[in-house]
Coordinates of C-alpha atoms and ligand atoms in Angstrom, one line a residue:
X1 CA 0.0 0.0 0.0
X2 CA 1.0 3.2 -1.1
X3 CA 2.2 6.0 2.2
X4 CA -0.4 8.4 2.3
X5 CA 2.2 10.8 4.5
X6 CA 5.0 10.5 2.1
X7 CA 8.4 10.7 2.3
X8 CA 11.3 12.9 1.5
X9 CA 10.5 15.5 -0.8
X10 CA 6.5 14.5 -0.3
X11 CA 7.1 16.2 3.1
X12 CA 5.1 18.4 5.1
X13 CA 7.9 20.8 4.4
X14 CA 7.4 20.7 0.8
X15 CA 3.7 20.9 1.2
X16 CA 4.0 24.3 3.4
X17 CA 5.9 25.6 0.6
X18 CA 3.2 24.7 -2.0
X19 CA 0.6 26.6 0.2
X20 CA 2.6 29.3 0.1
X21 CA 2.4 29.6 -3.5
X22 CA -0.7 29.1 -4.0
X23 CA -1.7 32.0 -1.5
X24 CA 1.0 34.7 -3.1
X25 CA -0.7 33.6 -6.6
X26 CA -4.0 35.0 -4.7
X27 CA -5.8 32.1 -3.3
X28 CA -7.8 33.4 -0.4
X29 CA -10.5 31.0 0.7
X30 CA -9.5 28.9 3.7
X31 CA -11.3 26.0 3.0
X32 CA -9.7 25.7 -0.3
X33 CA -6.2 25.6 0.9
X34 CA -6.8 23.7 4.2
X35 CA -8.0 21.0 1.5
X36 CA -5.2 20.9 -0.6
X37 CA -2.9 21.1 2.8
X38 CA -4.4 17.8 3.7
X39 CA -5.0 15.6 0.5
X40 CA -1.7 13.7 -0.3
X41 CA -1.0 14.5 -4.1
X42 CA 1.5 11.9 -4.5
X43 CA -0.6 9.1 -3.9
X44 CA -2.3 10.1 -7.1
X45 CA 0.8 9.8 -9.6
X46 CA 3.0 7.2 -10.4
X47 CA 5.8 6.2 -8.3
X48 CA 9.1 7.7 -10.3
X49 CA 6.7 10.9 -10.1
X50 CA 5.7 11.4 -6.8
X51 CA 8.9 13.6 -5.9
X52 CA 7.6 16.2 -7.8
X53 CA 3.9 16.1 -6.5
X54 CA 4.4 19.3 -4.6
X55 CA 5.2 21.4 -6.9
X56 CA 2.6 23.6 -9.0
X57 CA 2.8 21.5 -12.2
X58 CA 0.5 19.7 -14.2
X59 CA 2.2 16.1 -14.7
X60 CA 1.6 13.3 -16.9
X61 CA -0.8 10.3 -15.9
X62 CA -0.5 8.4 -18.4
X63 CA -2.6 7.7 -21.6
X64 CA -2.0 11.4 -23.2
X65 CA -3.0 13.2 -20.0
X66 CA -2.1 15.4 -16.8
X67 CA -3.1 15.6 -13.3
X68 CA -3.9 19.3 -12.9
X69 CA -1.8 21.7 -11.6
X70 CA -2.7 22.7 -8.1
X71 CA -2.9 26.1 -8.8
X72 CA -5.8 25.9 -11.1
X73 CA -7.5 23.2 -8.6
X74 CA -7.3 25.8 -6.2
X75 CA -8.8 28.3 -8.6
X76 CA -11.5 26.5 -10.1
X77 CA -12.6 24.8 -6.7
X78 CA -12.5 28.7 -5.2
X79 CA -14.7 29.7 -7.7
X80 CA -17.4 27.0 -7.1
X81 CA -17.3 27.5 -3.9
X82 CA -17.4 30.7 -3.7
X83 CA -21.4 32.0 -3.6
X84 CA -22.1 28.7 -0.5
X85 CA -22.0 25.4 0.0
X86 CA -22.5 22.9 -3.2
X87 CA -24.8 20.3 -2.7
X88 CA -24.3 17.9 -5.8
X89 CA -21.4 18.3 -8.4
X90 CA -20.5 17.2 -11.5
X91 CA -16.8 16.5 -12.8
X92 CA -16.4 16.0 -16.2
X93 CA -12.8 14.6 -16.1
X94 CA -11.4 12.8 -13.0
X95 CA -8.2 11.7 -14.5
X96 CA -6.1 10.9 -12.1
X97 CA -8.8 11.9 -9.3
X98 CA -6.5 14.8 -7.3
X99 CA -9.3 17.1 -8.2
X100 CA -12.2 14.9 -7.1
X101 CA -10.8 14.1 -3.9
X102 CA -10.3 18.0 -3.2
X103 CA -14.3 18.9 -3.7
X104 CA -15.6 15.5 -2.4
X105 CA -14.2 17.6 0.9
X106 CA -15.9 20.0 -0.1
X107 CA -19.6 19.0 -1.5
X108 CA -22.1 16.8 -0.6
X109 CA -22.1 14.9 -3.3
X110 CA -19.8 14.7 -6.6
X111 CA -20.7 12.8 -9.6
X112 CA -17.4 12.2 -11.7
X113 CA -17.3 11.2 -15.3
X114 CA -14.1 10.1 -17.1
X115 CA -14.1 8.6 -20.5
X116 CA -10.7 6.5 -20.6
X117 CA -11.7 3.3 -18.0
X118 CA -7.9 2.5 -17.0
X119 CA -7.6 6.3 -15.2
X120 CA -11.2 5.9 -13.4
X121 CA -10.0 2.3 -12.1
X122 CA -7.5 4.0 -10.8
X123 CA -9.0 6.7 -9.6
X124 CA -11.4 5.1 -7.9
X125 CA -8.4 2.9 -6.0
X126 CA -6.8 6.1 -4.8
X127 CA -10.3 7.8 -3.6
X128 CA -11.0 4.9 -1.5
X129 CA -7.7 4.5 0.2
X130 CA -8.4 8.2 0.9
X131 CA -11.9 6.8 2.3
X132 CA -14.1 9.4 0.6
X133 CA -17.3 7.4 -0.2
X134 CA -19.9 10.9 -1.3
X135 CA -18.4 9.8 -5.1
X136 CA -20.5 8.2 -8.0
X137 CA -18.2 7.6 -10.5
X138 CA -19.2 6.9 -14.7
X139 CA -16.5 5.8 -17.7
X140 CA -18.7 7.5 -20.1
X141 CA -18.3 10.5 -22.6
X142 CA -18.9 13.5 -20.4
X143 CA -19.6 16.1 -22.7
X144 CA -23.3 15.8 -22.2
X145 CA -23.0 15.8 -18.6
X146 CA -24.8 13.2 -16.5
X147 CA -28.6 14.0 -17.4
X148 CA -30.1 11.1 -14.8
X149 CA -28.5 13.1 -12.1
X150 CA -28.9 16.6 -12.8
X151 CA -29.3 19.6 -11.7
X152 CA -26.3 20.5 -10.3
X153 CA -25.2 23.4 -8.0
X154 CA -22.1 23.1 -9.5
X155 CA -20.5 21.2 -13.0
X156 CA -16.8 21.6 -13.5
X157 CA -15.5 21.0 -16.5
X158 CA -11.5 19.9 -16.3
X159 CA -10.9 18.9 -19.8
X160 CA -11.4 21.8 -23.0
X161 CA -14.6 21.8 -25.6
X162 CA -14.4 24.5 -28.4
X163 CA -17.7 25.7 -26.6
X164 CA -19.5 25.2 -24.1
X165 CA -22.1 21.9 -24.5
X166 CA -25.4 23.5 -23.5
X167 CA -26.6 20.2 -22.2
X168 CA -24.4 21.5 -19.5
X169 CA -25.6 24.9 -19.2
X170 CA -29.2 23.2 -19.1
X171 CA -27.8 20.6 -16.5
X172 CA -27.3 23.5 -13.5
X173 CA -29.4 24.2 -11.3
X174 CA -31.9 27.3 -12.3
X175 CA -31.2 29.3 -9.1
X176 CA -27.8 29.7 -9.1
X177 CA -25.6 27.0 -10.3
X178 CA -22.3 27.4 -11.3
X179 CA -20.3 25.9 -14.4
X180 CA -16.4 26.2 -14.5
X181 CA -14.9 25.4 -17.9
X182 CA -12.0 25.9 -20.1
X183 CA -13.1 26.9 -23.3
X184 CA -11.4 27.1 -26.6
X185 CA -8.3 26.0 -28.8
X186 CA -5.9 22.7 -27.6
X187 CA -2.9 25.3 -26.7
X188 CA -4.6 28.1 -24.7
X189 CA -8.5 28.2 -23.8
X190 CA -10.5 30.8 -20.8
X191 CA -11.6 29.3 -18.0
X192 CA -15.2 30.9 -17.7
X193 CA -17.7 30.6 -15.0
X194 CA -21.1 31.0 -16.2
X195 CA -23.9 31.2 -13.2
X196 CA -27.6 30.5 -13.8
X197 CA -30.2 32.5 -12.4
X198 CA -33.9 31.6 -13.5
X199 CA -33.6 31.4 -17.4
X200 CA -30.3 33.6 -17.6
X201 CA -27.5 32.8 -17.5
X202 CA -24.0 35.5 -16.5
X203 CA -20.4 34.6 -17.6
X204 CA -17.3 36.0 -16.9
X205 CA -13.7 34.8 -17.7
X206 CA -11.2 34.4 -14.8
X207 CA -8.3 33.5 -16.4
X208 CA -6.4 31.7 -19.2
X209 CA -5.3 28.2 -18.9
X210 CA -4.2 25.5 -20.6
X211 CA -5.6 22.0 -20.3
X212 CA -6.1 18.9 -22.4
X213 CA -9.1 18.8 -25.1
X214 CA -12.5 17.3 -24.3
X215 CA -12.9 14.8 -26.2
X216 CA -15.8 12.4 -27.7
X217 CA -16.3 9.0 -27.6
X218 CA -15.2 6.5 -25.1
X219 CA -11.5 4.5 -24.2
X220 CA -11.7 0.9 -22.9
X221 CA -8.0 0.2 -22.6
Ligands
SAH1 N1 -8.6 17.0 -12.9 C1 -7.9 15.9 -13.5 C2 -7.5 16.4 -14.8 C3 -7.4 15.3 -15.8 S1 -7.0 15.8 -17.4 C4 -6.7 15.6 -12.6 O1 -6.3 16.5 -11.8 O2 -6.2 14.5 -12.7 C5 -8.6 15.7 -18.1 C6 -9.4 14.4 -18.1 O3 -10.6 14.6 -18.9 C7 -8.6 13.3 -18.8 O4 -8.5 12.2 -17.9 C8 -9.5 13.0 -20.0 O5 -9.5 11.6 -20.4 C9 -10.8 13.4 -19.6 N2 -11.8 13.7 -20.7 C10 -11.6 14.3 -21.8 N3 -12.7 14.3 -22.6 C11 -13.7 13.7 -21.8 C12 -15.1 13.5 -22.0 N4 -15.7 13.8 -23.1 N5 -15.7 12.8 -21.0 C13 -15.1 12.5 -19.9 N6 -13.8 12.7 -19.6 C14 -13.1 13.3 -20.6

């Protein structure tokens, strides 16, 4: 079983300086950072990896794709967070999980989707050693959001459309759900928040990332 304290350069120390980071890059909220203080980022990468969980990198996972960088965890989980607590969410994208386990602390409920099965096998391992049961988890293409299940308070998107799907815009819930998504080219998209309020709907763009494309269509191996 994999040490969920970690060793060496996975040490508190190294953690503490990730915090530090993340709060002179302008993450305010609390609860965010207490959450990423506390959830062990190594466990979710591979072993000749795991030295370099703590710092604010997106890393490779395997199969074309990246664990998140904290950074933008931070930022994206901020923003959801940010008008009250979220009942139910959706994730479109767990990958390697790090961002799952980071709101299941702080929803009620998350419903993940992730459309390549070998990354939400393992996902799923990792969540459970970390014992947080509030997730449903799907190996399905996400990009029309988990219709059985909706509305959401909250649907964050952690993988890049062109635009965004409005089966996802129509998926949150009418008085005041949030959607967090990058949006645009593979090499540089805006993450935009749109909230919906009765029938409208307000966006905004909080910042320019870079993530992997969303893509259709689903991966057994
Ligand atoms: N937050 C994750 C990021 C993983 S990268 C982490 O920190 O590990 C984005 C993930 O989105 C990849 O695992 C990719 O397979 C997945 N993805 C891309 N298109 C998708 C789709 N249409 N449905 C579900 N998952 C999708």
């Amino acid at each position: 079983m994999q040490n969920l304290n970690g060793i060496g350069m996975t040490s508190q120390r190294t953690r503490e300086r990730l915090l530090g980071r993340l709060m002179d890059q302008g993450i305010g909220s609390m609860e965010v950072l207490d959450v990423i203080r506390s959830t062990p980022r190594h466990i979710f990468l591979d072993e000749a990896l795991a030295h370099r969980a703590y710092e604010d990198v997106a890393l490779p996972i395997g199969h074309n794709q990246t664990i998140s960088q904290p950074y933008i965890v931070a930022k994206m989980t901020e923003a959801i967070i940010h008008s009250g607590p979220i009942e139910t969410i959706l994730e479109i994208g767990t990958g390697s999980g790090y961002q799952t386990a980071v709101i299941a602390q702080l929803a009620q409920k998350v419903f993940t989707v992730e459309r390549i099965k070998p990354l939400l096998d393992r996902a799923k391992k990792n969540l459970k050693l970390l014992k947080l049961r509030n997730i449903d988890y799907k190996h399905d293409d996400g990009s029309l959001g988990w219709e059985q299940k909706a509305p959401f308070d909250a649907i964050m998107t952690t993988a890049a459309p062109q635009r965004i799907p409005v089966e996802l815009l129509a998926q949150l819930n009418p008085s005041g759900g949030r959607l967090i998504i990058p949006v645009g080219a593979d090499n540089q998209q805006e993450l935009k928040l749109v909230t919906r309020n009765a029938e409208e709907y307000s966006e905004s763009i909080l910042d320019i990332v870079r993530f992997v494309p969303l893509l259709m269509g689903q991966v057994q191996h």
